[in-house]
Every structure is written in C-alpha cells, then in structure tokens.
Short mmCIF file of C-alpha atoms and ligand atoms in Angstrom, two decimals:
data_model
loop_
_atom_site.label_atom_id
_atom_site.label_comp_id
_atom_site.label_asym_id
_atom_site.label_seq_id
_atom_site.Cartn_x
_atom_site.Cartn_y
_atom_site.Cartn_z
CA MET T 1 -58.98 -116.50 -146.23
CA LYS T 2 -59.26 -120.23 -145.63
CA GLU T 3 -58.64 -121.22 -142.01
CA ASN T 4 -60.80 -118.64 -140.23
CA GLN T 5 -62.96 -117.76 -143.14
CA ASN T 6 -66.13 -117.41 -141.11
CA THR T 7 -64.89 -115.13 -138.36
CA ASP T 8 -63.17 -113.22 -141.15
CA ILE T 9 -66.38 -112.58 -143.03
CA ILE T 10 -68.02 -111.03 -140.00
CA GLU T 11 -64.88 -109.11 -138.97
CA LEU T 12 -64.14 -107.90 -142.48
CA THR T 13 -67.75 -106.82 -143.01
CA ASP T 14 -67.67 -104.75 -139.84
CA LYS T 15 -64.27 -103.36 -140.76
CA ASN T 16 -64.95 -102.48 -144.41
CA ILE T 17 -68.64 -101.93 -144.90
CA PHE T 18 -70.59 -98.91 -143.61
CA HIS T 19 -72.14 -99.82 -140.31
CA THR T 20 -75.68 -98.94 -141.43
CA TYR T 21 -77.15 -102.31 -140.42
CA SER T 22 -77.09 -104.24 -137.19
CA ARG T 23 -76.60 -107.77 -138.48
CA TYR T 24 -77.16 -111.14 -136.85
CA PRO T 25 -74.02 -113.28 -136.64
CA LEU T 26 -75.22 -115.61 -139.39
CA ILE T 27 -73.41 -116.11 -142.69
CA VAL T 28 -75.91 -117.34 -145.26
CA LYS T 29 -74.49 -119.56 -147.98
CA LYS T 30 -77.47 -121.06 -149.74
CA GLY T 31 -81.21 -120.74 -150.07
CA LYS T 32 -83.91 -123.01 -151.48
CA GLY T 33 -87.65 -122.59 -151.04
CA VAL T 34 -88.49 -121.69 -147.43
CA ARG T 35 -84.98 -122.66 -146.21
CA VAL T 36 -81.52 -121.11 -146.00
CA TRP T 37 -78.27 -122.72 -144.88
CA ASP T 38 -75.29 -121.25 -143.06
CA GLU T 39 -71.64 -122.05 -143.75
CA LYS T 40 -71.71 -125.05 -141.41
CA GLY T 41 -74.67 -126.52 -143.22
CA ARG T 42 -77.16 -125.67 -140.47
CA GLN T 43 -80.65 -125.23 -141.87
CA TYR T 44 -82.99 -122.33 -141.02
CA LEU T 45 -86.67 -121.77 -141.79
CA ASP T 46 -86.89 -118.33 -143.37
CA PHE T 47 -90.08 -116.63 -142.18
CA LEU T 48 -88.88 -113.24 -143.41
CA SER T 49 -88.19 -113.95 -147.13
CA GLY T 50 -85.36 -111.43 -147.26
CA ILE T 51 -87.90 -108.85 -145.99
CA ALA T 52 -90.80 -109.72 -148.31
CA VAL T 53 -88.54 -110.17 -151.34
CA CYS T 54 -88.37 -113.92 -151.96
CA ASN T 55 -92.17 -114.34 -152.07
CA LEU T 56 -91.86 -117.49 -154.20
CA GLY T 57 -89.12 -118.87 -151.95
CA HIS T 58 -85.37 -118.77 -152.43
CA CYS T 59 -84.03 -119.63 -155.90
CA HIS T 60 -87.41 -120.42 -157.44
CA PRO T 61 -86.58 -122.65 -160.45
CA ALA T 62 -88.65 -120.65 -162.96
CA VAL T 63 -87.06 -117.38 -161.85
CA VAL T 64 -83.53 -118.82 -161.94
CA LYS T 65 -84.12 -120.29 -165.39
CA ALA T 66 -85.58 -117.08 -166.84
CA ALA T 67 -82.74 -114.91 -165.52
CA GLN T 68 -80.10 -117.44 -166.53
CA SER T 69 -81.22 -117.72 -170.13
CA GLN T 70 -81.57 -113.93 -170.48
CA LEU T 71 -78.10 -113.53 -168.94
CA GLU T 72 -76.64 -115.55 -171.79
CA ASN T 73 -78.30 -113.40 -174.46
CA LEU T 74 -78.26 -109.78 -173.37
CA VAL T 75 -77.46 -108.32 -169.95
CA HIS T 76 -77.82 -104.59 -170.58
CA VAL T 77 -78.27 -102.17 -173.43
CA SER T 78 -79.82 -99.00 -171.84
CA ASN T 79 -83.19 -97.42 -172.40
CA LEU T 80 -82.06 -95.79 -175.63
CA PHE T 81 -83.22 -99.01 -177.29
CA TYR T 82 -86.14 -101.42 -177.12
CA THR T 83 -85.99 -104.81 -175.38
CA GLU T 84 -88.60 -107.57 -175.29
CA PRO T 85 -88.64 -108.52 -171.57
CA GLN T 86 -89.79 -104.98 -170.62
CA VAL T 87 -92.79 -105.32 -172.91
CA GLU T 88 -93.65 -108.76 -171.61
CA ILE T 89 -93.68 -107.75 -167.94
CA ALA T 90 -95.46 -104.46 -168.69
CA GLU T 91 -98.30 -106.33 -170.40
CA LEU T 92 -98.56 -108.78 -167.49
CA LEU T 93 -98.62 -106.02 -164.87
CA LYS T 94 -101.17 -104.01 -166.83
CA GLY T 95 -103.35 -107.08 -167.33
CA GLN T 96 -103.50 -107.63 -163.57
CA SER T 97 -103.83 -104.03 -162.39
CA PHE T 98 -105.52 -100.65 -162.90
CA ALA T 99 -102.44 -99.28 -164.66
CA ASP T 100 -102.05 -97.98 -168.20
CA LYS T 101 -98.33 -97.15 -168.10
CA ILE T 102 -95.28 -98.32 -166.17
CA PHE T 103 -91.86 -96.89 -165.34
CA PHE T 104 -89.15 -99.36 -164.31
CA CYS T 105 -86.40 -98.69 -161.79
CA ASN T 106 -84.40 -100.72 -159.30
CA SER T 107 -85.77 -100.34 -155.78
CA GLY T 108 -88.70 -99.27 -153.64
CA ALA T 109 -87.26 -95.87 -152.83
CA GLU T 110 -86.69 -95.18 -156.52
CA ALA T 111 -90.22 -96.27 -157.40
CA ASN T 112 -91.61 -93.92 -154.74
CA GLU T 113 -89.28 -91.14 -155.85
CA ALA T 114 -90.72 -91.54 -159.36
CA ALA T 115 -94.28 -91.53 -157.97
CA LEU T 116 -93.69 -88.32 -156.00
CA LYS T 117 -92.12 -86.63 -159.01
CA LEU T 118 -94.97 -87.73 -161.26
CA ALA T 119 -97.60 -86.46 -158.79
CA ARG T 120 -95.95 -83.05 -158.62
CA LYS T 121 -95.43 -82.88 -162.38
CA TYR T 122 -99.07 -83.74 -163.01
CA ALA T 123 -100.37 -81.20 -160.49
CA HIS T 124 -97.94 -78.61 -161.80
CA GLY T 125 -99.53 -79.02 -165.21
CA PHE T 126 -103.03 -78.02 -164.16
CA SER T 127 -102.34 -75.72 -161.19
CA GLY T 128 -99.38 -73.75 -162.47
CA GLY T 129 -97.25 -74.95 -159.56
CA LYS T 130 -99.80 -74.06 -156.86
CA ARG T 131 -100.40 -77.67 -155.90
CA PHE T 132 -97.34 -79.48 -154.60
CA GLU T 133 -98.08 -80.69 -151.09
CA ILE T 134 -98.13 -84.41 -150.37
CA ILE T 135 -99.93 -85.95 -147.41
CA THR T 136 -98.47 -89.18 -146.00
CA MET T 137 -99.15 -91.24 -142.90
CA LYS T 138 -97.52 -91.39 -139.50
CA TYR T 139 -95.63 -94.69 -139.09
CA SER T 140 -95.31 -95.01 -142.85
CA PHE T 141 -92.15 -96.16 -144.59
CA HIS T 142 -91.34 -95.10 -148.14
CA GLY T 143 -87.54 -95.31 -148.45
CA ARG T 144 -84.26 -93.57 -147.64
CA THR T 145 -83.67 -91.07 -150.47
CA PHE T 146 -84.39 -87.47 -149.49
CA ALA T 147 -87.90 -87.34 -150.96
CA THR T 148 -88.93 -90.79 -149.74
CA LEU T 149 -87.29 -90.20 -146.36
CA THR T 150 -89.31 -87.01 -146.05
CA ALA T 151 -92.44 -88.92 -147.09
CA THR T 152 -91.71 -91.47 -144.35
CA GLY T 153 -93.73 -90.40 -141.30
CA GLN T 154 -91.28 -91.56 -138.64
CA GLU T 155 -89.04 -89.04 -136.91
CA LYS T 156 -86.38 -91.56 -135.99
CA PHE T 157 -85.44 -91.85 -139.67
CA HIS T 158 -85.37 -88.06 -140.12
CA ASN T 159 -82.99 -87.29 -137.27
CA GLY T 160 -79.82 -85.52 -138.40
CA PHE T 161 -80.85 -85.02 -142.03
CA SER T 162 -82.66 -81.70 -141.87
CA PRO T 163 -83.66 -79.70 -143.75
CA LEU T 164 -85.86 -82.27 -145.43
CA LEU T 165 -87.80 -81.69 -148.64
CA PRO T 166 -90.50 -79.03 -148.29
CA GLY T 167 -94.17 -79.80 -148.98
CA PHE T 168 -94.96 -82.88 -146.88
CA LYS T 169 -97.58 -83.34 -144.15
CA TYR T 170 -98.23 -86.33 -141.91
CA VAL T 171 -101.54 -87.60 -140.56
CA PRO T 172 -102.41 -90.66 -138.44
CA PHE T 173 -103.21 -93.82 -140.43
CA ASN T 174 -106.87 -94.90 -140.37
CA ASP T 175 -108.18 -91.41 -139.57
CA ILE T 176 -110.14 -90.01 -142.51
CA ASN T 177 -110.94 -86.77 -140.66
CA ALA T 178 -107.24 -86.11 -140.22
CA VAL T 179 -106.69 -86.43 -143.98
CA GLU T 180 -109.63 -84.14 -144.64
CA GLU T 181 -108.27 -81.51 -142.26
CA ALA T 182 -104.79 -81.72 -143.79
CA VAL T 183 -106.03 -81.04 -147.34
CA THR T 184 -105.50 -77.48 -148.55
CA GLU T 185 -105.44 -75.71 -151.92
CA SER T 186 -101.81 -76.76 -152.17
CA THR T 187 -102.40 -80.52 -151.81
CA CYS T 188 -101.48 -82.61 -154.85
CA ALA T 189 -101.44 -86.19 -153.52
CA VAL T 190 -102.09 -88.57 -150.65
CA MET T 191 -99.57 -91.40 -150.40
CA LEU T 192 -99.96 -94.48 -148.23
CA GLU T 193 -99.23 -98.18 -147.84
CA PRO T 194 -102.53 -100.12 -147.96
CA ILE T 195 -101.12 -102.10 -145.03
CA GLN T 196 -98.24 -100.42 -143.22
CA GLY T 197 -95.20 -102.70 -143.06
CA GLU T 198 -92.21 -101.24 -141.20
CA GLY T 199 -94.64 -99.16 -139.13
CA GLY T 200 -96.00 -102.26 -137.39
CA VAL T 201 -98.21 -104.22 -139.85
CA ASN T 202 -101.15 -101.83 -139.52
CA VAL T 203 -104.28 -102.90 -141.37
CA PRO T 204 -106.75 -100.31 -142.74
CA ALA T 205 -110.17 -99.99 -141.09
CA GLU T 206 -113.17 -101.30 -143.04
CA ASN T 207 -113.91 -98.29 -145.27
CA TYR T 208 -110.79 -96.20 -144.78
CA LEU T 209 -109.20 -96.64 -148.21
CA LYS T 210 -112.55 -96.07 -149.94
CA GLU T 211 -113.04 -92.87 -147.96
CA VAL T 212 -109.55 -91.67 -148.86
CA ARG T 213 -110.31 -92.42 -152.52
CA GLN T 214 -113.58 -90.47 -152.36
CA LEU T 215 -111.89 -87.53 -150.69
CA CYS T 216 -109.15 -87.50 -153.34
CA ASP T 217 -111.73 -87.56 -156.14
CA ARG T 218 -113.70 -84.75 -154.57
CA GLU T 219 -110.63 -82.55 -154.10
CA LYS T 220 -108.90 -83.54 -157.37
CA ILE T 221 -105.98 -85.03 -155.47
CA LEU T 222 -103.97 -88.04 -156.64
CA LEU T 223 -103.96 -91.23 -154.60
CA ILE T 224 -100.64 -93.08 -154.46
CA PHE T 225 -100.41 -96.60 -153.05
CA ASP T 226 -96.97 -97.77 -151.97
CA GLU T 227 -97.29 -101.52 -152.53
CA VAL T 228 -93.55 -102.13 -152.34
CA GLN T 229 -94.11 -104.57 -149.47
CA THR T 230 -97.80 -105.51 -149.86
CA GLY T 231 -97.62 -106.15 -153.61
CA MET T 232 -96.76 -109.30 -155.56
CA GLY T 233 -99.07 -111.64 -153.68
CA ARG T 234 -97.96 -110.95 -150.12
CA THR T 235 -101.51 -110.38 -148.81
CA GLY T 236 -103.20 -113.15 -150.82
CA LYS T 237 -104.03 -111.01 -153.86
CA ILE T 238 -101.45 -109.84 -156.38
CA PHE T 239 -101.93 -106.26 -155.14
CA ALA T 240 -103.31 -105.44 -151.68
CA TYR T 241 -105.64 -102.72 -153.02
CA GLU T 242 -107.72 -105.48 -154.64
CA HIS T 243 -109.02 -106.44 -151.16
CA TYR T 244 -110.50 -103.01 -150.58
CA GLY T 245 -112.45 -102.19 -153.74
CA VAL T 246 -110.43 -99.08 -154.59
CA GLU T 247 -107.86 -98.21 -157.22
CA PRO T 248 -105.04 -95.70 -156.84
CA ASP T 249 -103.85 -93.29 -159.54
CA ILE T 250 -100.26 -94.33 -158.97
CA MET T 251 -98.84 -97.51 -157.43
CA THR T 252 -95.28 -98.50 -156.62
CA LEU T 253 -93.79 -101.98 -156.52
CA ALA T 254 -90.34 -103.37 -155.69
CA LYS T 255 -89.26 -105.99 -153.12
CA ALA T 256 -90.77 -109.23 -154.52
CA LEU T 257 -91.18 -107.95 -158.08
CA ALA T 258 -88.19 -109.85 -159.52
CA GLY T 259 -88.02 -112.78 -157.09
CA GLY T 260 -84.84 -111.56 -155.40
CA LEU T 261 -83.20 -109.49 -158.13
CA PRO T 262 -83.35 -105.71 -157.66
CA ALA T 263 -86.39 -104.23 -159.39
CA GLY T 264 -88.82 -101.40 -158.86
CA ALA T 265 -91.81 -100.15 -160.82
CA MET T 266 -94.10 -97.14 -160.78
CA LEU T 267 -97.48 -97.74 -162.38
CA ALA T 268 -100.08 -95.09 -163.23
CA ASN T 269 -103.34 -94.54 -165.03
CA LYS T 270 -103.41 -92.79 -168.40
CA LYS T 271 -104.55 -89.43 -167.07
CA VAL T 272 -101.50 -89.08 -164.84
CA ALA T 273 -98.94 -90.97 -166.90
CA GLN T 274 -98.94 -88.49 -169.76
CA SER T 275 -97.22 -85.92 -167.52
CA PHE T 276 -93.95 -87.81 -167.94
CA VAL T 277 -92.32 -87.20 -171.32
CA PRO T 278 -88.78 -87.74 -172.65
CA GLY T 279 -86.40 -86.01 -170.28
CA THR T 280 -88.62 -85.86 -167.17
CA HIS T 281 -87.35 -89.03 -165.53
CA ALA T 282 -84.87 -91.85 -166.16
CA SER T 283 -82.89 -94.74 -164.72
CA THR T 284 -79.81 -96.33 -166.29
CA PHE T 285 -80.54 -99.83 -165.00
CA GLY T 286 -84.34 -99.52 -164.92
CA GLY T 287 -85.99 -102.25 -166.97
CA ASN T 288 -82.78 -104.25 -167.25
CA PRO T 289 -83.49 -107.33 -169.43
CA VAL T 290 -82.22 -109.93 -166.92
CA VAL T 291 -84.25 -108.41 -164.11
CA MET T 292 -87.34 -108.03 -166.33
CA ALA T 293 -87.06 -111.68 -167.41
CA ALA T 294 -87.11 -112.64 -163.72
CA CYS T 295 -90.15 -110.37 -163.20
CA VAL T 296 -91.99 -112.15 -166.00
CA ALA T 297 -91.33 -115.52 -164.36
CA VAL T 298 -92.54 -114.22 -160.98
CA MET T 299 -95.70 -112.71 -162.43
CA LYS T 300 -96.56 -115.83 -164.46
CA GLU T 301 -96.11 -117.94 -161.36
CA LEU T 302 -98.42 -115.67 -159.35
CA VAL T 303 -101.07 -115.63 -162.05
CA ASP T 304 -100.96 -119.32 -163.07
CA GLY T 305 -99.43 -121.12 -160.07
CA GLU T 306 -100.67 -122.07 -156.61
CA ALA T 307 -98.79 -119.46 -154.58
CA LEU T 308 -101.70 -117.02 -154.14
CA GLU T 309 -104.17 -119.70 -153.11
CA ASN T 310 -101.56 -121.19 -150.77
CA CYS T 311 -100.88 -117.74 -149.31
CA ARG T 312 -104.56 -117.26 -148.48
CA ARG T 313 -104.94 -120.75 -147.01
CA MET T 314 -101.69 -120.79 -145.05
CA GLY T 315 -102.24 -117.19 -143.96
CA GLN T 316 -105.50 -118.21 -142.30
CA TYR T 317 -103.89 -121.25 -140.69
CA PHE T 318 -100.91 -119.25 -139.39
CA PHE T 319 -103.25 -116.56 -138.07
CA LYS T 320 -105.27 -119.16 -136.17
CA GLU T 321 -102.14 -120.76 -134.70
CA LEU T 322 -100.70 -117.39 -133.65
CA ASN T 323 -104.02 -116.50 -132.03
CA GLY T 324 -103.71 -119.76 -130.12
CA LEU T 325 -100.38 -118.50 -128.77
CA LYS T 326 -102.06 -115.21 -127.91
CA GLU T 327 -104.60 -117.02 -125.72
CA LYS T 328 -101.82 -118.98 -124.04
CA TYR T 329 -99.50 -115.99 -123.52
CA SER T 330 -102.06 -113.24 -123.04
CA ASP T 331 -99.68 -111.52 -120.59
CA ILE T 332 -97.07 -111.15 -123.37
CA ILE T 333 -99.01 -110.90 -126.65
CA SER T 334 -101.49 -108.07 -127.19
CA GLU T 335 -102.58 -108.52 -130.82
CA ILE T 336 -102.19 -110.57 -134.01
CA ARG T 337 -102.95 -108.60 -137.19
CA GLY T 338 -102.29 -108.63 -140.91
CA LYS T 339 -103.51 -110.14 -144.15
CA GLY T 340 -102.42 -113.20 -146.11
CA LEU T 341 -98.82 -113.92 -145.15
CA MET T 342 -98.05 -110.43 -143.88
CA ILE T 343 -98.62 -110.88 -140.17
CA GLY T 344 -97.63 -108.89 -137.10
CA MET T 345 -97.68 -110.00 -133.47
CA GLU T 346 -97.72 -107.07 -131.09
CA LEU T 347 -95.96 -107.80 -127.81
CA LYS T 348 -96.06 -106.17 -124.41
CA ILE T 349 -92.32 -106.87 -124.10
CA ASP T 350 -89.21 -106.19 -126.21
CA GLY T 351 -89.36 -108.26 -129.38
CA ASN T 352 -85.69 -108.05 -130.39
CA GLU T 353 -84.72 -110.63 -127.79
CA ILE T 354 -87.45 -112.98 -129.07
CA VAL T 355 -86.09 -112.66 -132.61
CA LYS T 356 -82.59 -113.62 -131.39
CA GLN T 357 -83.87 -116.62 -129.47
CA CYS T 358 -85.87 -117.79 -132.50
CA LEU T 359 -82.74 -117.50 -134.63
CA ASP T 360 -80.89 -119.67 -132.09
CA GLU T 361 -83.60 -122.24 -132.77
CA ALA T 362 -83.19 -121.86 -136.55
CA ILE T 363 -86.24 -119.71 -137.28
CA ILE T 364 -85.73 -116.39 -139.05
CA ILE T 365 -88.30 -113.71 -138.18
CA ASN T 366 -88.10 -109.97 -137.69
CA CYS T 367 -89.17 -107.28 -135.25
CA THR T 368 -90.30 -103.77 -136.07
CA LEU T 369 -90.72 -100.79 -133.72
CA ASP T 370 -89.12 -103.02 -131.02
CA ARG T 371 -92.45 -104.59 -130.08
CA ILE T 372 -94.03 -106.06 -133.19
CA LEU T 373 -92.83 -109.43 -134.41
CA ARG T 374 -93.22 -109.60 -138.16
CA PHE T 375 -93.84 -112.80 -140.12
CA LEU T 376 -93.33 -112.70 -143.89
CA PRO T 377 -92.75 -116.32 -144.95
CA PRO T 378 -92.57 -117.25 -148.64
CA LEU T 379 -96.06 -117.64 -150.13
CA ILE T 380 -95.25 -121.31 -150.81
CA VAL T 381 -94.83 -122.13 -147.11
CA LYS T 382 -96.34 -125.45 -145.98
CA LYS T 383 -98.39 -126.35 -142.93
CA ASP T 384 -95.59 -128.34 -141.26
CA GLU T 385 -93.21 -125.39 -141.69
CA ILE T 386 -95.71 -123.09 -140.01
CA ASP T 387 -96.07 -125.68 -137.24
CA GLY T 388 -92.27 -125.64 -136.86
CA CYS T 389 -92.25 -121.87 -136.47
CA VAL T 390 -95.18 -121.90 -134.02
CA ASP T 391 -93.50 -124.63 -131.90
CA VAL T 392 -90.34 -122.56 -131.60
CA LEU T 393 -92.34 -119.42 -130.75
CA ASP T 394 -94.23 -121.40 -128.12
CA ARG T 395 -90.94 -122.53 -126.53
CA VAL T 396 -89.33 -119.10 -126.71
CA LEU T 397 -92.39 -117.24 -125.34
CA GLY T 398 -92.71 -119.87 -122.59
CA ARG T 399 -89.25 -118.90 -121.35
CA GLN T 400 -90.04 -115.16 -120.99
C1 LIG X 1 -88.94 -101.63 -148.25
C2 LIG X 1 -89.91 -100.55 -148.53
C3 LIG X 1 -89.54 -99.41 -149.27
C4 LIG X 1 -88.12 -99.13 -149.68
O1 LIG X 1 -87.64 -100.04 -150.62
P1 LIG X 1 -86.08 -100.09 -150.96
O2 LIG X 1 -86.00 -101.10 -152.06
O3 LIG X 1 -85.37 -100.51 -149.71
O4 LIG X 1 -85.68 -98.73 -151.39
C5 LIG X 1 -90.53 -98.50 -149.58
N1 LIG X 1 -91.79 -98.68 -149.19
C6 LIG X 1 -92.19 -99.76 -148.49
C7 LIG X 1 -93.63 -99.92 -148.12
C8 LIG X 1 -91.26 -100.73 -148.13
O5 LIG X 1 -91.64 -101.78 -147.40
#
C-alpha cells in the first residue's frame, strides 16, 4: 500500500465498508482550526466542522491536551466505579443548564434513546402505563436506532424498516395548533429540535417554543429538546433553548460535546430524573474518562473563551454576506435562515452540485434535503475565512 495508496484508500473503502454513505473523493489527512488538508497537502476551509462536531475547530489544543493526559492515566474502567472527569463535566453542564442530573453515552441517537426511555418510564410511573405516546415534528432528525428512527419525522429514513416502534405521532414544526390537536390521554412527551438541522435549518417562530412549553405544562406532558446539533455553542449560546426563554424537562447533547471524540449526554430535571434507577439504563462506554476529559476542556473553553462571542459576531457577519448573495442571485436563492453559525441557504435549484463545485474550490459545505445549503463553520472562524467562503459561493453561483 505505497505506490497507489490514495486510489487504494477510496477503492478499499468502497470494497470493504458498508456503502451507507455517499462520500466525496477526498482523503483527509490532517485538521487544524478551520482547515483540513488532503493527502497531497491541499488545504480546505471546513465550513461543516465534521457536521457540527468540531465547534472549536479541528484539534483544539486544550481538547487534545486534556484527552492526551487522561489517556496516559486511565482509559476505561466501566461505570461500576467512580471516576473524576465524569463529575467535573457533570458539574459544568449543570452549572450552565436547567439540568439536575445527567446520563452519559456515546452518540446523539443513544442520548435520544435514553431520553425516550426516560420519558416513558416517568409517565409509566404516574399513569400506570396509560401514557406512552410521543409527539415529534415533521422534518425532524433524531438518529438511526429504531426508537430514534421512529421519532424522526421523515419518511425517507423509515422506508424498508417497518414495523417501526409503536406510539409516535408527527406534527408540522412551528404549528402549535397541530401539537394541541395531536395531544391525547396517551401522550407522554413532545420532542423537538429547537432549530431543525437535517430537516433544513428551520428556525422556530417567535413564541412557538414558549407555547409548546405552556401546552406541555397544562397537559402534564414532558418537553424534550434534542440539542445534539444546536447545543455546545452552535447558535451563539451554549444551548439554543436559552434564546427562547423556555426550559425543557429533558435535553440531549452529542456532536460537539467532546470536541470530536464520541460523546452523548441526556440531561433532565430532578422530577423526571428520579425515574431512572440502577438497572433501568446503561452504557459500557458512557462517561469514558478520556472522552469526559475532552468534554471538560470543551465546556471550559465555551464558558471562559471567546468562541461564543465570536460565534455571535461572525454569525451576524456571515448572515449579512449571504443575504448580499441572495440579492445578487435572487433567481437562485430563496432564503437565508438560522442562528449563530448554524445557517441554511435555501435554493431554487439542486444544491448537491453546488456543494461539489465548492469542494473543487477547497470549501467544505453541505446540502440537506437536496435544496438547502448548510453552513456550520467552527465557532472560531474569522472574517477573512468567511470572505473566502463567500467569494467561492459567489463564483460558483455565478456559473449556474
Ligand atoms: C446528528 C443528530 C442526531 C444523531 O446523532 P448521532 O451521533 O449520529 O447518533 C440526533 N439528533 C440531531 C438533532 C442530530 O443533528
């Protein structure tokens, strides 16, 4: 594997690894800050952050250092024992959120799986099993395990996997009447992303989340926020719910939680959390010391560093620049929406081709639902890097 190493990597991937992803023909060798490099040393601006994972940029020094030093002391010991990094990150997360208790796991789907189980367990306790139904949103995305796939309100992900889990209902996002109509005596929870990610970067209407909260309180229904993508500073606050003056009963985190290492967390208030007791839920790797040490570094950086402020400032600048493109290409671009550095550009044409052409010009972006370009740069992105991305978009859109 020397001479044709690079063709080999692509060929051998396609030959040996399940073809569950359509990949771009780019072999990434190195990452630092907002940049990644391929095997020929060509540099790319990463405006996707590994899909909202590397929020502090690639290989953030504090994260690398924290993981490295933990790696040399203790890698794993299981949850049959106590470890310090779990406590440290739990205190930090609690200090910044509504939560009283936290369960650690390894991914977004697992965090949502835990949230769905907790909601049912809690409702089971006071309703004798009569309340089990969960209302989620159309165009939501919650993961690929059976429960989280069922919770995901997009048929294209369901195809071929029926029967799905019973007890789920879908309503349109941003329609409080639809939620109200969907509630029955069997409803135990409403679950939603404060800003929908995979479903097209859909921002909640002015009072929507407040109205959902009020409805849940009135009907004694739990409110679950999936902040797997919106959490950890992405929208300019540590958690997106902080923008909207509401608190959920349960919140899930993953993606950027450990700065690139796999981590997930399910956070809940006291009332709900006590429904989980020894034996109700578990994860072998959940709360792994190396991963938790990385989480601590990420959280400290968000709380004490400049990333959040930069995200808000650069988010506004990027928004303004993208709206400039919208004026110029009003025949192609229909809307710019989002919050902080979670931004979508809805097109009137196929976006996949635009993504490819941007990649040819060394800019990594993404497209969801075939028509919405998604920008998720690291929160540390600088003005000149945004200018670089906007210049390339300008050129690429000018050719359409
Ligand atoms: C990515 C994502 C998930 C799934 O996370 P995995 O780590 O891929 O399981 C769940 N919810 C939202 C909102 C996401 O963006």
